[in-house]
Short mmCIF file of C-alpha atoms and ligand atoms in Angstrom, two decimals:
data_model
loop_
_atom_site.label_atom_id
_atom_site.label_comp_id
_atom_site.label_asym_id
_atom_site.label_seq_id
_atom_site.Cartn_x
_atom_site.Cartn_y
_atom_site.Cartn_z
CA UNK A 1 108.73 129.01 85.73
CA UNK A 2 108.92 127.77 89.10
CA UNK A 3 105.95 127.32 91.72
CA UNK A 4 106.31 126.29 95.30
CA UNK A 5 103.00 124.30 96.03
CA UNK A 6 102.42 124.37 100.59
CA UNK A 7 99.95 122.06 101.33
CA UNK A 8 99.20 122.77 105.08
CA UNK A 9 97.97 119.70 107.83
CA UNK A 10 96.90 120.50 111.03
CA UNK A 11 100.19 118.94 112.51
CA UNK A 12 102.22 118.91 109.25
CA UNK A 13 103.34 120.63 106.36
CA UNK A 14 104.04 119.08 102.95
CA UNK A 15 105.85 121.88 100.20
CA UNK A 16 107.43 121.20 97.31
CA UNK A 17 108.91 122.93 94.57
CA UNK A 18 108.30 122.38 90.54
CA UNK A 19 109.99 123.73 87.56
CA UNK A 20 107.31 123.93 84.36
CA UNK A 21 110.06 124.24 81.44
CA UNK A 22 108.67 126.12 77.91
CA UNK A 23 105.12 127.12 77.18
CA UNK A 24 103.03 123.85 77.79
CA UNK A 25 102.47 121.70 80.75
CA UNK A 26 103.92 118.34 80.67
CA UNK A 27 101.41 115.85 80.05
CA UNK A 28 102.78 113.84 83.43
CA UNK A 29 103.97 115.05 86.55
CA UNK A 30 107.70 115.81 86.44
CA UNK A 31 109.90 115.60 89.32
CA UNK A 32 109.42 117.88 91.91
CA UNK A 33 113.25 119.79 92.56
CA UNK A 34 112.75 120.17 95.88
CA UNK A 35 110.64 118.40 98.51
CA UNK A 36 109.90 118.90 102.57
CA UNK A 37 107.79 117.89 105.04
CA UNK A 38 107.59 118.98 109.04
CA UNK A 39 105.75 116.90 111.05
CA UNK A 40 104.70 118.28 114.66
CA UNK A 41 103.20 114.34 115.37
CA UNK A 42 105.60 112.63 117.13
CA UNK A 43 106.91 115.15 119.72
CA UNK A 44 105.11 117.65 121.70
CA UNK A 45 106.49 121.32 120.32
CA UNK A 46 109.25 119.61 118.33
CA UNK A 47 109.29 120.37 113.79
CA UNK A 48 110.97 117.01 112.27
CA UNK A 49 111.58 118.15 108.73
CA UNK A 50 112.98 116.24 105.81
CA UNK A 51 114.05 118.03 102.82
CA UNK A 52 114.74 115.86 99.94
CA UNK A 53 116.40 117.22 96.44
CA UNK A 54 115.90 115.61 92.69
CA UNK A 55 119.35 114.93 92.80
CA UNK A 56 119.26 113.00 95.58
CA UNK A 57 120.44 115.61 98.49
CA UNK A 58 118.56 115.33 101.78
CA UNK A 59 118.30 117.13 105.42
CA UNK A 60 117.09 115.82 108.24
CA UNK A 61 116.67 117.68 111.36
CA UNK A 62 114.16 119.07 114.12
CA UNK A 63 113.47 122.12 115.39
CA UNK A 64 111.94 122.73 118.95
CA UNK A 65 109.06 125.09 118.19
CA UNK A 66 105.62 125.41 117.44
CA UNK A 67 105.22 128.04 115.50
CA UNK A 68 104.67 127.53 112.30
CA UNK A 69 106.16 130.78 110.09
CA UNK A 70 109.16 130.25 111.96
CA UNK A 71 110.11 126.39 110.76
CA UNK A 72 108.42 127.69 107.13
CA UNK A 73 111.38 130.64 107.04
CA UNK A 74 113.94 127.77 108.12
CA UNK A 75 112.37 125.28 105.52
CA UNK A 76 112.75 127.83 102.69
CA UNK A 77 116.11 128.56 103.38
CA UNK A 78 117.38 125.06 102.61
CA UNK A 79 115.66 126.23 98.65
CA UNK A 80 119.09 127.93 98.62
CA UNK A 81 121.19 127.29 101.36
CA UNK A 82 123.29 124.45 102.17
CA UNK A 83 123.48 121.24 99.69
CA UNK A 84 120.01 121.04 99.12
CA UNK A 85 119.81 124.46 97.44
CA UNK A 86 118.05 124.15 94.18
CA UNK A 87 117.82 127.87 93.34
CA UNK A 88 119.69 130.70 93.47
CA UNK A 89 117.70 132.88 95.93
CA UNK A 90 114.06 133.96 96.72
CA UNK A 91 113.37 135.46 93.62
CA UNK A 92 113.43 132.64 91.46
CA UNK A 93 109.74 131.37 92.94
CA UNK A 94 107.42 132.58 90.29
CA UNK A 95 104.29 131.90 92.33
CA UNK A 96 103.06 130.24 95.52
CA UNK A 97 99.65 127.84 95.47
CA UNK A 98 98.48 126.50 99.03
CA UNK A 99 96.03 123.87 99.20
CA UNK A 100 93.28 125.70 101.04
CA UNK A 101 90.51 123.26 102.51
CA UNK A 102 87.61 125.31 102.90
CA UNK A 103 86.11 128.31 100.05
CA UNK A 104 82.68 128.11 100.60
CA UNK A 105 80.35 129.22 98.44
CA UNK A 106 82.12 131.98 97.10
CA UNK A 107 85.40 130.56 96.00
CA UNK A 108 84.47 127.79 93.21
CA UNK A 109 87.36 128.53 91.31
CA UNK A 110 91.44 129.12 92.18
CA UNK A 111 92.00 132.60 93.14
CA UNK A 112 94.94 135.29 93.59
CA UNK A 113 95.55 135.57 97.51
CA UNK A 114 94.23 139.33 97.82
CA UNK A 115 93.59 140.88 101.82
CA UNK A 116 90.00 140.40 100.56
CA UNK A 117 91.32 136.73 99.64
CA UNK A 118 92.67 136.28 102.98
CA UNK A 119 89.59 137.74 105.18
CA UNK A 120 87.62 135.21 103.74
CA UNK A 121 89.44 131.98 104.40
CA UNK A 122 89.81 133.52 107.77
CA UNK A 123 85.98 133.71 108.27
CA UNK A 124 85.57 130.07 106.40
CA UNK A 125 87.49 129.39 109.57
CA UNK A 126 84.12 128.65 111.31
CA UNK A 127 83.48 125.51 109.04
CA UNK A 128 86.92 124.02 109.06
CA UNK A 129 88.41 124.94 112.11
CA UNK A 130 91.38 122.51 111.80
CA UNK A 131 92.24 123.49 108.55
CA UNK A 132 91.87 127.35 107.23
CA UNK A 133 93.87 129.01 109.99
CA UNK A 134 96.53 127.05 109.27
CA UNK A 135 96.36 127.52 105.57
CA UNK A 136 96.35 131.46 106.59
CA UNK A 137 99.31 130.78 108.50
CA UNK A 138 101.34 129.53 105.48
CA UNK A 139 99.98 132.35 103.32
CA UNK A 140 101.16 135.16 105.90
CA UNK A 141 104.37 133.38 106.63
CA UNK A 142 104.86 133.60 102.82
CA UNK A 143 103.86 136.80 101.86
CA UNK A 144 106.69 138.09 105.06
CA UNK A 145 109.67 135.77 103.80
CA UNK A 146 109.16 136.45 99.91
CA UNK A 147 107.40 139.63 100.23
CA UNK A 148 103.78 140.74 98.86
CA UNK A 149 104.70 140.96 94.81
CA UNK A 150 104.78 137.51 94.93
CA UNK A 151 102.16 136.08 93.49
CA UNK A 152 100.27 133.28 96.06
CA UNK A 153 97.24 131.17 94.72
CA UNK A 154 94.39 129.43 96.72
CA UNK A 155 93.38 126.21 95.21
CA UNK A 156 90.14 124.95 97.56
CA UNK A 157 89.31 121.81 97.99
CA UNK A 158 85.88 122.29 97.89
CA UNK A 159 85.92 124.16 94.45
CA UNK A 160 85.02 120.75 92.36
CA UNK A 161 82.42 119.69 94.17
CA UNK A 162 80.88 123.43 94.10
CA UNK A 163 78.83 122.78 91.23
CA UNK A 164 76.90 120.03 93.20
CA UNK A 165 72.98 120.19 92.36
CA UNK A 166 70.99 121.83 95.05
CA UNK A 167 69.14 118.06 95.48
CA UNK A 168 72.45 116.57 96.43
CA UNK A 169 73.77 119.61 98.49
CA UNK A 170 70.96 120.53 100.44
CA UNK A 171 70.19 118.70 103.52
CA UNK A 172 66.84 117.90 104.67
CA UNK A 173 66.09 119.76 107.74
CA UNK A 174 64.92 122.85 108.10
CA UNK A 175 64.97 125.33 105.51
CA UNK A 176 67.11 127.90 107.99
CA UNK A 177 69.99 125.52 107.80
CA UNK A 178 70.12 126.29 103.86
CA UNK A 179 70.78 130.12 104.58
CA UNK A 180 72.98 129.55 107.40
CA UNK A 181 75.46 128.13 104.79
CA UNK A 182 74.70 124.55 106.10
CA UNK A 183 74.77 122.11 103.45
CA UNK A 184 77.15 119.35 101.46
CA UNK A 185 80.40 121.19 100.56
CA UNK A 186 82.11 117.91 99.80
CA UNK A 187 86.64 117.75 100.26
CA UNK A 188 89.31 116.01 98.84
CA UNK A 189 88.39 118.00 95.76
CA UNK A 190 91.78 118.71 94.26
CA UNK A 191 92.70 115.27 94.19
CA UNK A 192 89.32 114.04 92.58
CA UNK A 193 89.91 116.83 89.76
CA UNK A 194 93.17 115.87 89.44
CA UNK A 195 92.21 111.76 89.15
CA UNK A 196 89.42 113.35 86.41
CA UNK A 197 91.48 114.44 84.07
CA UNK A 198 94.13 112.08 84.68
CA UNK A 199 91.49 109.24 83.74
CA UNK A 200 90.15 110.69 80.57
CA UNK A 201 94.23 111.37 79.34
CA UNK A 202 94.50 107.62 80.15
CA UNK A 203 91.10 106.78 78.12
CA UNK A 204 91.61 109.09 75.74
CA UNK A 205 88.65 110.76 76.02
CA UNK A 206 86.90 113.80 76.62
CA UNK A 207 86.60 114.56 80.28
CA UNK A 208 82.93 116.12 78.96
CA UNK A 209 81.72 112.93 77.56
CA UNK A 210 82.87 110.48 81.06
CA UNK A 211 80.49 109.21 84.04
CA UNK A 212 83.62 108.81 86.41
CA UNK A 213 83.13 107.37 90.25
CA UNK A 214 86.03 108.49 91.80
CA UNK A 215 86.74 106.59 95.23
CA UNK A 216 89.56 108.38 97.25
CA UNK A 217 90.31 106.12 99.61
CA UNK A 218 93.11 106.84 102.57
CA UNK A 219 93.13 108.02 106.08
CA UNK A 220 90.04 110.13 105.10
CA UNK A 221 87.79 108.65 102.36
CA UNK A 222 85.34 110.54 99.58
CA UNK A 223 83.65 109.26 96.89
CA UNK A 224 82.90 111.76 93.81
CA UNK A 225 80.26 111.10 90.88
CA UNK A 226 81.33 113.27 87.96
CA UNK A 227 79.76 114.20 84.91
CA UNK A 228 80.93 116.75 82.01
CA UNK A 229 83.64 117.31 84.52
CA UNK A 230 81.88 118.44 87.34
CA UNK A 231 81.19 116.33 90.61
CA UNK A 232 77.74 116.16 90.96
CA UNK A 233 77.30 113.99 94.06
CA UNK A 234 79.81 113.40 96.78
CA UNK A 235 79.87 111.53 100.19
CA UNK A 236 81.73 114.35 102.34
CA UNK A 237 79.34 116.80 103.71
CA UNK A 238 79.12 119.98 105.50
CA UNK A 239 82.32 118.41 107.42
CA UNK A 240 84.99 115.55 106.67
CA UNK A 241 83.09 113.54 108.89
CA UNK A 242 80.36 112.42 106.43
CA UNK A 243 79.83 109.19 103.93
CA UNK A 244 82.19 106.47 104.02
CA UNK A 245 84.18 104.89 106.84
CA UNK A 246 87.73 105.98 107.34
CA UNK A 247 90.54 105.12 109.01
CA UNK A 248 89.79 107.13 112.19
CA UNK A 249 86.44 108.80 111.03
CA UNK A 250 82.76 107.11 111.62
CA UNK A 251 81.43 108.70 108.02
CA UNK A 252 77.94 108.64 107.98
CA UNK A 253 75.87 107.36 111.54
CA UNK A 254 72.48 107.99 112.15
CA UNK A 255 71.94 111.54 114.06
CA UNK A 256 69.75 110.16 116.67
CA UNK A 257 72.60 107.88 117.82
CA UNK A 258 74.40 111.57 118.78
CA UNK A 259 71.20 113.21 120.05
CA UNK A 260 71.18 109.41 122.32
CA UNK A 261 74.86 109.86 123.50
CA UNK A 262 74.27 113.74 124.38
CA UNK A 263 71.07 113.22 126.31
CA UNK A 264 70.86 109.79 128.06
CA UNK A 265 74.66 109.33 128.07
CA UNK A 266 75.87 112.95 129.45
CA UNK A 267 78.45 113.19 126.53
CA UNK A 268 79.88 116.20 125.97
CA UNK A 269 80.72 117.95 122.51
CA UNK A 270 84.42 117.70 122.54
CA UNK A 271 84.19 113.77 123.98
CA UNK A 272 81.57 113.51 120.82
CA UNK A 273 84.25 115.42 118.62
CA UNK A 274 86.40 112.49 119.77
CA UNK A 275 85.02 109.60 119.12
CA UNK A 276 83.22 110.28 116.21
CA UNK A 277 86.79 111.81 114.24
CA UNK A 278 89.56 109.98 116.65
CA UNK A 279 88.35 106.94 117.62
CA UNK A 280 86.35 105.23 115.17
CA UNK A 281 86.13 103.77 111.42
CA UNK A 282 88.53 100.89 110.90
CA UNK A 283 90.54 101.92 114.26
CA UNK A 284 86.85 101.64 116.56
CA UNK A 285 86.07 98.75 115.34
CA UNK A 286 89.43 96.58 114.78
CA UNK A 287 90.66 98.69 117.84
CA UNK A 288 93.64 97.63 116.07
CA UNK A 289 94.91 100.30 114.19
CA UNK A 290 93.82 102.90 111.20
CA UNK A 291 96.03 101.54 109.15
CA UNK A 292 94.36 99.23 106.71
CA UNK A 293 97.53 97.18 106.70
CA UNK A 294 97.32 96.39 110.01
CA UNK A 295 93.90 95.73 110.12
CA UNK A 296 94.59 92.97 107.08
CA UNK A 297 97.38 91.42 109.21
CA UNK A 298 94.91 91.16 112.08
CA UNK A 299 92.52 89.94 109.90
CA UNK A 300 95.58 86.65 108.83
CA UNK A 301 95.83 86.30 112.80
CA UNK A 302 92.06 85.29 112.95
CA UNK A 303 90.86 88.71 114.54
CA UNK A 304 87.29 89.05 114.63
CA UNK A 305 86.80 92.46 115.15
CA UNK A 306 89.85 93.05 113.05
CA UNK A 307 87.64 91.15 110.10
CA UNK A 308 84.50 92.89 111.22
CA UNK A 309 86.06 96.53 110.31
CA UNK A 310 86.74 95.20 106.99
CA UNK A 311 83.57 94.14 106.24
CA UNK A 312 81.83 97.32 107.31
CA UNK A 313 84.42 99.37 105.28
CA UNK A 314 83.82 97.70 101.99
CA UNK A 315 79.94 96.94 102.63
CA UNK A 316 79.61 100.90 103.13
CA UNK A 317 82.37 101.72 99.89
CA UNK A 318 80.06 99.09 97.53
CA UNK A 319 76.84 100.95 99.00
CA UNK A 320 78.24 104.48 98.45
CA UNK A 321 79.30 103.56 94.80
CA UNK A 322 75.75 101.97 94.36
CA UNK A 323 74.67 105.90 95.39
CA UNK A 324 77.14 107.79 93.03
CA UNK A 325 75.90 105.12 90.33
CA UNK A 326 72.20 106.68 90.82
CA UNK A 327 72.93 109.79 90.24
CA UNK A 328 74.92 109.20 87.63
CA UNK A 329 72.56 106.93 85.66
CA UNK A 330 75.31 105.06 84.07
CA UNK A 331 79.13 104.34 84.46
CA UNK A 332 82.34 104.29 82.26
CA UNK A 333 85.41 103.96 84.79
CA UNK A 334 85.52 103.61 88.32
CA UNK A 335 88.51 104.88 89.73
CA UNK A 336 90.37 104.12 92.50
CA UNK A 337 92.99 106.67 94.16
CA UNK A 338 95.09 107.92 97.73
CA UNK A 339 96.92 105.28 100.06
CA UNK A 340 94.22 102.78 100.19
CA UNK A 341 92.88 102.85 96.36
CA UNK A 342 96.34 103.01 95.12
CA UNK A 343 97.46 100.33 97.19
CA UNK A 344 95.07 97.74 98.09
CA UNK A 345 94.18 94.96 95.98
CA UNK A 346 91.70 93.30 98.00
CA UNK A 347 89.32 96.38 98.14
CA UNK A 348 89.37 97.33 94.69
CA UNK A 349 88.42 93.63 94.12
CA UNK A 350 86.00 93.37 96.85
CA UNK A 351 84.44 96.66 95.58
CA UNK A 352 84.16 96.01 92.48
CA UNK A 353 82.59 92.32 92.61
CA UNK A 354 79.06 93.44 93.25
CA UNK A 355 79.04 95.47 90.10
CA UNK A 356 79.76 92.35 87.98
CA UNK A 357 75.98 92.47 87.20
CA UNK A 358 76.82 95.50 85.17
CA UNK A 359 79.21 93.76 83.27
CA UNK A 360 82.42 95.24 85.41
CA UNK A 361 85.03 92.54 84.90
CA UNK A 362 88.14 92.81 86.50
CA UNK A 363 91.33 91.84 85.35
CA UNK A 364 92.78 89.85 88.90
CA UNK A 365 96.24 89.73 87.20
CA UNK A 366 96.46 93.23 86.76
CA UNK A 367 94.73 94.10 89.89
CA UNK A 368 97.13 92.14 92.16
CA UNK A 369 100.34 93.48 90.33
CA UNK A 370 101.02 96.91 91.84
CA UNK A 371 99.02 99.45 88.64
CA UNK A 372 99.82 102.79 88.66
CA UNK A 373 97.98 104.59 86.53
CA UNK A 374 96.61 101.67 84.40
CA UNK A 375 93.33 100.37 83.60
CA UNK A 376 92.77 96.87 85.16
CA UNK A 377 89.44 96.29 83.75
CA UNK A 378 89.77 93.34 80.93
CA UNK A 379 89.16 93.97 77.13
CA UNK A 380 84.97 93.24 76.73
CA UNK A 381 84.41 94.78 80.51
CA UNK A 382 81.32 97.45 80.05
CA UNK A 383 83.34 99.54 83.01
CA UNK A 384 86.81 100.66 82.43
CA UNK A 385 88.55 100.61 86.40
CA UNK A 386 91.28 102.65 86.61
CA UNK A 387 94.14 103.11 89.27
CA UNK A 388 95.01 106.54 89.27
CA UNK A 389 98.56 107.88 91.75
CA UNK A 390 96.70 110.86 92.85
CA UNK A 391 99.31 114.11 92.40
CA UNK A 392 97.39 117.25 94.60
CA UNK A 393 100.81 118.99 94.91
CA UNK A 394 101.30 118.54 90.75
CA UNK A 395 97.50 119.80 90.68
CA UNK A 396 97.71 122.81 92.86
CA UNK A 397 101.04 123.55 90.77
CA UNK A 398 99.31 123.16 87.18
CA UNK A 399 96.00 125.71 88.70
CA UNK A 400 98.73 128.13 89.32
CA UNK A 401 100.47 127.99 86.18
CA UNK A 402 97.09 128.25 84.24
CA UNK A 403 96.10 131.55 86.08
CA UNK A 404 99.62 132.90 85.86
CA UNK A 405 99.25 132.71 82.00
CA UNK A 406 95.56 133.68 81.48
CA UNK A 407 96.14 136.87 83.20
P1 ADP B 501 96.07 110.64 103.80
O1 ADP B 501 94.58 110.57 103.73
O2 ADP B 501 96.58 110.90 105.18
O3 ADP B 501 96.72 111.50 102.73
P2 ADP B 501 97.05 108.33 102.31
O4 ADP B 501 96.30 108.64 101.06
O5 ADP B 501 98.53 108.38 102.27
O6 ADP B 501 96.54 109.15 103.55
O7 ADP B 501 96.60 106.87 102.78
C1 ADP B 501 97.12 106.32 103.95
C2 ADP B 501 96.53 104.96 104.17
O8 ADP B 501 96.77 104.12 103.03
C3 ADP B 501 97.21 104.22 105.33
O9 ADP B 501 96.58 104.50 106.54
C4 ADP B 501 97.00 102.78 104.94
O10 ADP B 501 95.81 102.31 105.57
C5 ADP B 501 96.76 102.78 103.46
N1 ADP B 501 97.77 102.01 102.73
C6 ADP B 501 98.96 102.41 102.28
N2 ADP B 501 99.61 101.41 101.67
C7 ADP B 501 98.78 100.32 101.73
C8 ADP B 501 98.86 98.97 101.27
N3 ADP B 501 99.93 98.51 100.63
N4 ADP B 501 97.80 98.17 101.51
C9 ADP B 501 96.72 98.61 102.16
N5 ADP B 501 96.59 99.88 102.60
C10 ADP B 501 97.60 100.71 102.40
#
């Protein structure tokens, strides 16, 4: 079976391609045949795409257009054109899954892409404006390239956290905001399922019987509490924009400071839009860069701002684990996840030391030497910590194969 995963940015497009061989899934991700990415970033109106092959073909080239079902009929082409083909032709793609950002409350589960499918994500347009019309986009651009019978999936990455208990969703104010669909939907959700189930295959244990804090840490950063395989608690909100500092993102700031900037300040919305998603987190502060490896190397050049960042971003991650701890009411394995997680020794280390009281004991050795998917936690630690390569393409593949063969 073969499955073509699109997983839609506002300026970028990552797709890939997998082949699931006999009648079980692989306990590991395989191989992806075919890979691509566009990226709209660097040039005004210009698609760079990269198409890379499992046996080692690759394209490079650009494209000078905007418009996204155009480069997506180009980019499927190279499937079987040209020295990157990998199939035959169109027909060989079994099913499509798109990583879809927003299902509200209504989609808490992966669904077939129906018109009634499609209306919806349109309307769930309101709450993530960046991110559901371009989902839609891919869908359409689809469904006119490889034509209606075949079958296209929405995997939302909201669906895990959709279980949340109303006392963790529910915000405060007035009760009005409840039915206006204003509340904690939580994101990132594919990739904390994914690290989930990856974690209990790696403790061999049940997913049911695991307290997992899952801390997905890149440009955007989420924490997830889950328990009997649910997330219960989250730091994401109604938007991105809440919990944890990111690389760009504030996370959570007191909502007088924007009621402050709005009335005394004459800011507008889009300047608040800004600064509170463009110019903030580790880049506001540092004003070095997003990138946490720039901000380290600043940090090595003596920069105090640069060293200031840092120390907001891991006093905030220790104080949003604290949180997920609470509601959890216990721990077995913290996990740790996406560019930063996967990557950065110094956090995980810095995270974890204030939970040594709970008898959390890393392993420094294994810490510092580059784990992929490997519990660093020593023998007698009462936490298991666990680096986990986060796979959302892999995931949004294995969702579609699993309602392809339950129908
Ligand atoms: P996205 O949220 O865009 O998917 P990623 O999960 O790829 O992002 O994370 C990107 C971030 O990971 C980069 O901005 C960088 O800060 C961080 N990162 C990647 N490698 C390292 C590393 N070796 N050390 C520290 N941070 C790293």
């Amino acid at each position: 079976m073969k499955i073509l995963v699109l997983n839609a940015g506002s300026s970028s497009q990552k797709s890939c391609l997998y082949e699931i061989e006999g009648k079980q899934l692989p306990a590991e991700s395989p191989e992806p045949l075919w890979e691509a990415t566009v990226d709209w970033t660097h040039r005004q109106g210009i698609a760079e795409i990269k198409v890379k092959t499992s046996i080692g073909e690759g394209l490079k080239e650009e494209i000078s257009t905007q418009d996204r079902s155009k480069v997506m009929a180009h980019l499927l082409e190279t499937l079987w054109l040209g020295r990157t083909a990998v199939i035959e032709g169109p027909s060989e793609i079994n099913a499509v899954g798109h990583r879809v950002v927003h299902g509200g409350r209504d989609y808490r589960e992966t669904v077939r892409v129906t018109d009634e499918v499609k209306a919806a994500i349109a309307r769930l347009s309101a709450l993530a404006p960046v991110h559901n019309p371009v989902n839609l986009e891919g869908i359409e651009a689809i469904e006119n390239i490889l034509g209606a019978e075949v079958p296209q999936f929405a995997v939302f990455d909201t669906a895990f956290h959709s279980q949340l208990p109303d006392a963790a969703a529910i915000y405060p104010g007035p009760y009005a905001w409840v039915e206006r669909g204003i509340r904690r939907y939580g994101f990132h959700g594919i990739s904390h399922q994914y690290c989930a189930h990856r974690a209990a295959q790696l403790l061999n244990r049940n997913l049911l019987d695991l307290r997992l804090i899952i801390c997905h840490l890149g440009n955007g950063c989420s924490l997830s509490a889950v328990q009997n395989g649910y997330s219960i608690d989250t730091t994401m909100g109604f938007t991105p924009l809440d919990g944890l500092m990111m690389g760009t993102r504030s996370g959570s700031v007191d909502p007088g400071i924007l009621i402050h900037l709005l009335r005394q300040e004459g800011y507008t919305v889009d300047q608040l839009d800004q600064e509170l998603n463009k110019e903030s987190g580790l880049k506001g502060i540092s004003g070095v860069s997003a990138d946490l490896r720039q901000v380290l190397a600043a940090i090595d050049a003596n920069n105090s701002q640069a060293k200031l960042a840092l120390d907001i971003y891991i006093h905030r991650l220790r104080s949003c684990i604290g949180s997920m701890l609470a509601s959890l009411g216990g721990l077995d394995a913290l996990v740790f996840t996406a560019g930063v997680g996967e990557n950065s020794a110094i956090i995980r280390a810095r995270a974890c030391q204030t939970f040594e009281f709970l008898g959390l004991k890393l392993d420094h050795q294994q810490n510092e030497n580059h784990p992929v998917d490997k519990d660093i936690a020593i023998v007698d630690s009462t936490v298991r910590v666990l680096v986990i390569h986060t796979q959302e393409d892999w995931a949004i593949a294995q969702e579609c194969y699993h309602c392809l063969s339950t129908r």
